[in-house]
């Protein structure tokens, strides 16, 4: 099996996942597989299925909380399936799932397109962004999605889903409910823009993030979704939890909705701290915050 896998994609064994997620936590995975094309991805999952090997799809690991437990399956890292194609004459930006969002934003602006400026500071792949309907500044990626091509994990068929056939809401899409689909590429519908004003927006947003977010520490962005009409960070702060820490994990002093890996935090530190903050906020304010980040390998 291993030899066959090696002929299909780049594969490493017994790999630490610490450097493959933005919290810099996690355990060892038996197979770490990096396909570099959709065909390679399809062949890989067919072979894993044939051998009953479970697998997990990894983008840039910027919205997950990995456990430190060893995973006797495979992680399929999509970042080498990363083609980007701008079609300014049609106002279309096309990207494969593993392409990084900030790169797509810059390429779209350079091609004279506008719309994606809100996403320049989101350090995920476009596949991960669509999966969770990532957003900022009152915009979200689904506002711009024209279609998404998905690979069905059971039939191995590719289907292009139009915008109207994708259900989504704030930080949520049907892909979160139905784990049978792997997003392989995305078509975004943008507008003709002005490069200079887009770059000004980017600079403004960058300064706002630098001033308000603890970007100097590993984290996975906002821990909780903002509840209707309020801000999760405000609620956490109102409970006096800024600076509260468990092991090496800490509620950021700069932004209470960020938990940072301040000092060699373990997976358990981050996990316990997220749950502690959730429970404290519930007890003191009665607001049941929804965790935006996904716990992987904790069952
Ligand atoms: C400093 C910082 C700032 C952030 N700011 C924001 C922000 O402003 N707004 C925001 O919404 N988020 C933000 N985030 C969170 C994160 O970057 C986004 O949620 C991003 O969309 C996650 O993409 P990813 O590729 O890292 O996904 P991952 O973390 O790798 O994966 C997340 C989930 O998506 C699934 N997945 C990934 N790719 C695919 C695919 N191709 N097909 C099917 N499933 C897939 C994975 O299996 C997993 O379940 C921030 C994070 C950090 C660290």
mmCIF file with all atom_site columns, C-alpha atoms and ligand atoms in Angstrom, residues 20 22 56-64 78 97-98 100 118 121-137 171 175 179 181-184 209 213-215 217-222 258 292 294 296, ligand 1:
data_model
loop_
_atom_site.group_PDB
_atom_site.id
_atom_site.type_symbol
_atom_site.label_atom_id
_atom_site.label_alt_id
_atom_site.label_comp_id
_atom_site.label_asym_id
_atom_site.label_entity_id
_atom_site.label_seq_id
_atom_site.pdbx_PDB_ins_code
_atom_site.Cartn_x
_atom_site.Cartn_y
_atom_site.Cartn_z
_atom_site.occupancy
_atom_site.B_iso_or_equiv
_atom_site.pdbx_formal_charge
_atom_site.auth_seq_id
_atom_site.auth_comp_id
_atom_site.auth_asym_id
_atom_site.auth_atom_id
_atom_site.pdbx_PDB_model_num
ATOM   1   C CA  . UNK A 1 20  ? 0.903   22.431 10.174 1.00 0.00 ? 20  UNK A CA  1
ATOM   2   C CA  . UNK A 1 22  ? -1.408  28.040 13.429 1.00 0.00 ? 22  UNK A CA  1
ATOM   3   C CA  . UNK A 1 56  ? -8.617  14.184 7.475  1.00 0.00 ? 56  UNK A CA  1
ATOM   4   C CA  . UNK A 1 57  ? -8.518  17.077 4.997  1.00 0.00 ? 57  UNK A CA  1
ATOM   5   C CA  . UNK A 1 58  ? -6.172  19.843 6.101  1.00 0.00 ? 58  UNK A CA  1
ATOM   6   C CA  . UNK A 1 59  ? -5.967  23.337 4.661  1.00 0.00 ? 59  UNK A CA  1
ATOM   7   C CA  . UNK A 1 60  ? -3.638  25.753 6.418  1.00 0.00 ? 60  UNK A CA  1
ATOM   8   C CA  . UNK A 1 61  ? -4.708  24.575 9.882  1.00 0.00 ? 61  UNK A CA  1
ATOM   9   C CA  . UNK A 1 62  ? -5.797  28.069 10.930 1.00 0.00 ? 62  UNK A CA  1
ATOM   10  C CA  . UNK A 1 63  ? -9.217  27.187 12.322 1.00 0.00 ? 63  UNK A CA  1
ATOM   11  C CA  . UNK A 1 64  ? -8.600  23.906 14.152 1.00 0.00 ? 64  UNK A CA  1
ATOM   12  C CA  . UNK A 1 78  ? -4.156  20.400 0.170  1.00 0.00 ? 78  UNK A CA  1
ATOM   13  C CA  . UNK A 1 97  ? -8.766  24.628 -2.869 1.00 0.00 ? 97  UNK A CA  1
ATOM   14  C CA  . UNK A 1 98  ? -5.255  24.813 -1.432 1.00 0.00 ? 98  UNK A CA  1
ATOM   15  C CA  . UNK A 1 100 ? -3.937  30.761 0.154  1.00 0.00 ? 100 UNK A CA  1
ATOM   16  C CA  . UNK A 1 118 ? -11.879 41.922 3.395  1.00 0.00 ? 118 UNK A CA  1
ATOM   17  C CA  . UNK A 1 121 ? -5.744  39.005 6.583  1.00 0.00 ? 121 UNK A CA  1
ATOM   18  C CA  . UNK A 1 122 ? -7.371  35.574 6.729  1.00 0.00 ? 122 UNK A CA  1
ATOM   19  C CA  . UNK A 1 123 ? -4.488  33.062 6.819  1.00 0.00 ? 123 UNK A CA  1
ATOM   20  C CA  . UNK A 1 124 ? -6.369  30.082 5.389  1.00 0.00 ? 124 UNK A CA  1
ATOM   21  C CA  . UNK A 1 125 ? -6.790  28.284 2.100  1.00 0.00 ? 125 UNK A CA  1
ATOM   22  C CA  . UNK A 1 126 ? -9.749  29.163 -0.095 1.00 0.00 ? 126 UNK A CA  1
ATOM   23  C CA  . UNK A 1 127 ? -11.084 25.627 0.551  1.00 0.00 ? 127 UNK A CA  1
ATOM   24  C CA  . UNK A 1 128 ? -11.011 26.212 4.313  1.00 0.00 ? 128 UNK A CA  1
ATOM   25  C CA  . UNK A 1 129 ? -12.513 29.680 3.868  1.00 0.00 ? 129 UNK A CA  1
ATOM   26  C CA  . UNK A 1 130 ? -15.461 28.377 1.853  1.00 0.00 ? 130 UNK A CA  1
ATOM   27  C CA  . UNK A 1 131 ? -15.953 25.413 4.224  1.00 0.00 ? 131 UNK A CA  1
ATOM   28  C CA  . UNK A 1 132 ? -16.517 27.792 7.181  1.00 0.00 ? 132 UNK A CA  1
ATOM   29  C CA  . UNK A 1 133 ? -17.761 30.825 5.197  1.00 0.00 ? 133 UNK A CA  1
ATOM   30  C CA  . UNK A 1 134 ? -14.889 32.926 6.515  1.00 0.00 ? 134 UNK A CA  1
ATOM   31  C CA  . UNK A 1 135 ? -15.450 36.635 6.718  1.00 0.00 ? 135 UNK A CA  1
ATOM   32  C CA  . UNK A 1 136 ? -14.533 39.973 8.177  1.00 0.00 ? 136 UNK A CA  1
ATOM   33  C CA  . UNK A 1 137 ? -15.741 43.583 8.121  1.00 0.00 ? 137 UNK A CA  1
ATOM   34  C CA  . UNK A 1 171 ? -19.474 31.299 9.554  1.00 0.00 ? 171 UNK A CA  1
ATOM   35  C CA  . UNK A 1 175 ? -19.995 21.540 3.931  1.00 0.00 ? 175 UNK A CA  1
ATOM   36  C CA  . UNK A 1 179 ? -18.529 15.914 5.479  1.00 0.00 ? 179 UNK A CA  1
ATOM   37  C CA  . UNK A 1 181 ? -17.569 16.643 0.102  1.00 0.00 ? 181 UNK A CA  1
ATOM   38  C CA  . UNK A 1 182 ? -14.039 17.867 -0.462 1.00 0.00 ? 182 UNK A CA  1
ATOM   39  C CA  . UNK A 1 183 ? -13.883 21.335 -1.978 1.00 0.00 ? 183 UNK A CA  1
ATOM   40  C CA  . UNK A 1 184 ? -11.425 21.167 -4.882 1.00 0.00 ? 184 UNK A CA  1
ATOM   41  C CA  . UNK A 1 209 ? -5.510  43.989 12.603 1.00 0.00 ? 209 UNK A CA  1
ATOM   42  C CA  . UNK A 1 213 ? -5.088  41.304 17.191 1.00 0.00 ? 213 UNK A CA  1
ATOM   43  C CA  . UNK A 1 214 ? -2.192  39.461 18.880 1.00 0.00 ? 214 UNK A CA  1
ATOM   44  C CA  . UNK A 1 215 ? -0.570  38.493 15.568 1.00 0.00 ? 215 UNK A CA  1
ATOM   45  C CA  . UNK A 1 217 ? 1.647   34.859 18.889 1.00 0.00 ? 217 UNK A CA  1
ATOM   46  C CA  . UNK A 1 218 ? 0.358   31.585 17.421 1.00 0.00 ? 218 UNK A CA  1
ATOM   47  C CA  . UNK A 1 219 ? -3.455  31.386 17.521 1.00 0.00 ? 219 UNK A CA  1
ATOM   48  C CA  . UNK A 1 220 ? -6.334  30.319 15.306 1.00 0.00 ? 220 UNK A CA  1
ATOM   49  C CA  . UNK A 1 221 ? -8.088  33.661 15.140 1.00 0.00 ? 221 UNK A CA  1
ATOM   50  C CA  . UNK A 1 222 ? -11.417 34.230 16.858 1.00 0.00 ? 222 UNK A CA  1
ATOM   51  C CA  . UNK A 1 258 ? -8.196  35.223 20.795 1.00 0.00 ? 258 UNK A CA  1
ATOM   52  C CA  . UNK A 1 292 ? -15.885 28.823 15.838 1.00 0.00 ? 292 UNK A CA  1
ATOM   53  C CA  . UNK A 1 294 ? -13.043 22.966 15.166 1.00 0.00 ? 294 UNK A CA  1
ATOM   54  C CA  . UNK A 1 296 ? -10.055 17.551 15.756 1.00 0.00 ? 296 UNK A CA  1
HETATM 55  C C1  . LIG B 2 .   ? -4.478  35.408 12.904 1.00 0.00 ? 1   LIG B C1  1
HETATM 56  C C2  . LIG B 2 .   ? -5.741  34.799 12.374 1.00 0.00 ? 1   LIG B C2  1
HETATM 57  C C3  . LIG B 2 .   ? -6.752  35.642 11.894 1.00 0.00 ? 1   LIG B C3  1
HETATM 58  C C4  . LIG B 2 .   ? -7.957  35.085 11.422 1.00 0.00 ? 1   LIG B C4  1
HETATM 59  N N1  . LIG B 2 .   ? -8.925  35.944 10.956 1.00 0.00 ? 1   LIG B N1  1
HETATM 60  C C5  . LIG B 2 .   ? -10.086 35.420 10.499 1.00 0.00 ? 1   LIG B C5  1
HETATM 61  C C6  . LIG B 2 .   ? -11.117 36.281 10.015 1.00 0.00 ? 1   LIG B C6  1
HETATM 62  O O1  . LIG B 2 .   ? -10.988 37.505 9.974  1.00 0.00 ? 1   LIG B O1  1
HETATM 63  N N2  . LIG B 2 .   ? -12.266 35.718 9.587  1.00 0.00 ? 1   LIG B N2  1
HETATM 64  C C7  . LIG B 2 .   ? -12.460 34.365 9.582  1.00 0.00 ? 1   LIG B C7  1
HETATM 65  O O2  . LIG B 2 .   ? -13.536 33.915 9.170  1.00 0.00 ? 1   LIG B O2  1
HETATM 66  N N3  . LIG B 2 .   ? -11.487 33.526 10.027 1.00 0.00 ? 1   LIG B N3  1
HETATM 67  C C8  . LIG B 2 .   ? -10.316 34.015 10.466 1.00 0.00 ? 1   LIG B C8  1
HETATM 68  N N4  . LIG B 2 .   ? -9.330  33.167 10.925 1.00 0.00 ? 1   LIG B N4  1
HETATM 69  C C9  . LIG B 2 .   ? -9.582  31.698 10.966 1.00 0.00 ? 1   LIG B C9  1
HETATM 70  C C10 . LIG B 2 .   ? -9.131  30.931 9.706  1.00 0.00 ? 1   LIG B C10 1
HETATM 71  O O3  . LIG B 2 .   ? -8.052  31.551 9.058  1.00 0.00 ? 1   LIG B O3  1
HETATM 72  C C11 . LIG B 2 .   ? -10.281 30.732 8.714  1.00 0.00 ? 1   LIG B C11 1
HETATM 73  O O4  . LIG B 2 .   ? -11.349 30.072 9.332  1.00 0.00 ? 1   LIG B O4  1
HETATM 74  C C12 . LIG B 2 .   ? -9.833  29.944 7.453  1.00 0.00 ? 1   LIG B C12 1
HETATM 75  O O5  . LIG B 2 .   ? -10.897 29.982 6.550  1.00 0.00 ? 1   LIG B O5  1
HETATM 76  C C13 . LIG B 2 .   ? -9.468  28.485 7.733  1.00 0.00 ? 1   LIG B C13 1
HETATM 77  O O6  . LIG B 2 .   ? -8.879  27.946 6.554  1.00 0.00 ? 1   LIG B O6  1
HETATM 78  P P1  . LIG B 2 .   ? -7.791  26.776 6.646  1.00 0.00 ? 1   LIG B P1  1
HETATM 79  O O7  . LIG B 2 .   ? -7.345  26.459 5.259  1.00 0.00 ? 1   LIG B O7  1
HETATM 80  O O8  . LIG B 2 .   ? -6.718  27.142 7.588  1.00 0.00 ? 1   LIG B O8  1
HETATM 81  O O9  . LIG B 2 .   ? -8.682  25.591 7.225  1.00 0.00 ? 1   LIG B O9  1
HETATM 82  P P2  . LIG B 2 .   ? -8.212  24.450 8.242  1.00 0.00 ? 1   LIG B P2  1
HETATM 83  O O10 . LIG B 2 .   ? -8.037  25.038 9.597  1.00 0.00 ? 1   LIG B O10 1
HETATM 84  O O11 . LIG B 2 .   ? -7.073  23.684 7.666  1.00 0.00 ? 1   LIG B O11 1
HETATM 85  O O12 . LIG B 2 .   ? -9.506  23.519 8.246  1.00 0.00 ? 1   LIG B O12 1
HETATM 86  C C14 . LIG B 2 .   ? -10.698 23.956 8.862  1.00 0.00 ? 1   LIG B C14 1
HETATM 87  C C15 . LIG B 2 .   ? -11.797 22.952 8.490  1.00 0.00 ? 1   LIG B C15 1
HETATM 88  O O13 . LIG B 2 .   ? -12.041 23.033 7.094  1.00 0.00 ? 1   LIG B O13 1
HETATM 89  C C16 . LIG B 2 .   ? -11.917 21.751 6.496  1.00 0.00 ? 1   LIG B C16 1
HETATM 90  N N5  . LIG B 2 .   ? -11.379 21.965 5.149  1.00 0.00 ? 1   LIG B N5  1
HETATM 91  C C17 . LIG B 2 .   ? -10.268 22.660 4.822  1.00 0.00 ? 1   LIG B C17 1
HETATM 92  N N6  . LIG B 2 .   ? -10.112 22.650 3.487  1.00 0.00 ? 1   LIG B N6  1
HETATM 93  C C18 . LIG B 2 .   ? -11.135 21.920 2.983  1.00 0.00 ? 1   LIG B C18 1
HETATM 94  C C19 . LIG B 2 .   ? -11.518 21.530 1.667  1.00 0.00 ? 1   LIG B C19 1
HETATM 95  N N7  . LIG B 2 .   ? -10.803 21.890 0.594  1.00 0.00 ? 1   LIG B N7  1
HETATM 96  N N8  . LIG B 2 .   ? -12.636 20.775 1.519  1.00 0.00 ? 1   LIG B N8  1
HETATM 97  C C20 . LIG B 2 .   ? -13.369 20.401 2.597  1.00 0.00 ? 1   LIG B C20 1
HETATM 98  N N9  . LIG B 2 .   ? -13.052 20.716 3.865  1.00 0.00 ? 1   LIG B N9  1
HETATM 99  C C21 . LIG B 2 .   ? -11.947 21.488 4.036  1.00 0.00 ? 1   LIG B C21 1
HETATM 100 C C22 . LIG B 2 .   ? -10.965 20.980 7.392  1.00 0.00 ? 1   LIG B C22 1
HETATM 101 O O14 . LIG B 2 .   ? -11.137 19.569 7.248  1.00 0.00 ? 1   LIG B O14 1
HETATM 102 C C23 . LIG B 2 .   ? -11.410 21.486 8.764  1.00 0.00 ? 1   LIG B C23 1
HETATM 103 O O15 . LIG B 2 .   ? -12.546 20.766 9.156  1.00 0.00 ? 1   LIG B O15 1
HETATM 104 C C24 . LIG B 2 .   ? -8.123  33.686 11.400 1.00 0.00 ? 1   LIG B C24 1
HETATM 105 C C25 . LIG B 2 .   ? -7.095  32.851 11.853 1.00 0.00 ? 1   LIG B C25 1
HETATM 106 C C26 . LIG B 2 .   ? -5.914  33.406 12.330 1.00 0.00 ? 1   LIG B C26 1
HETATM 107 C C27 . LIG B 2 .   ? -4.822  32.482 12.808 1.00 0.00 ? 1   LIG B C27 1
#
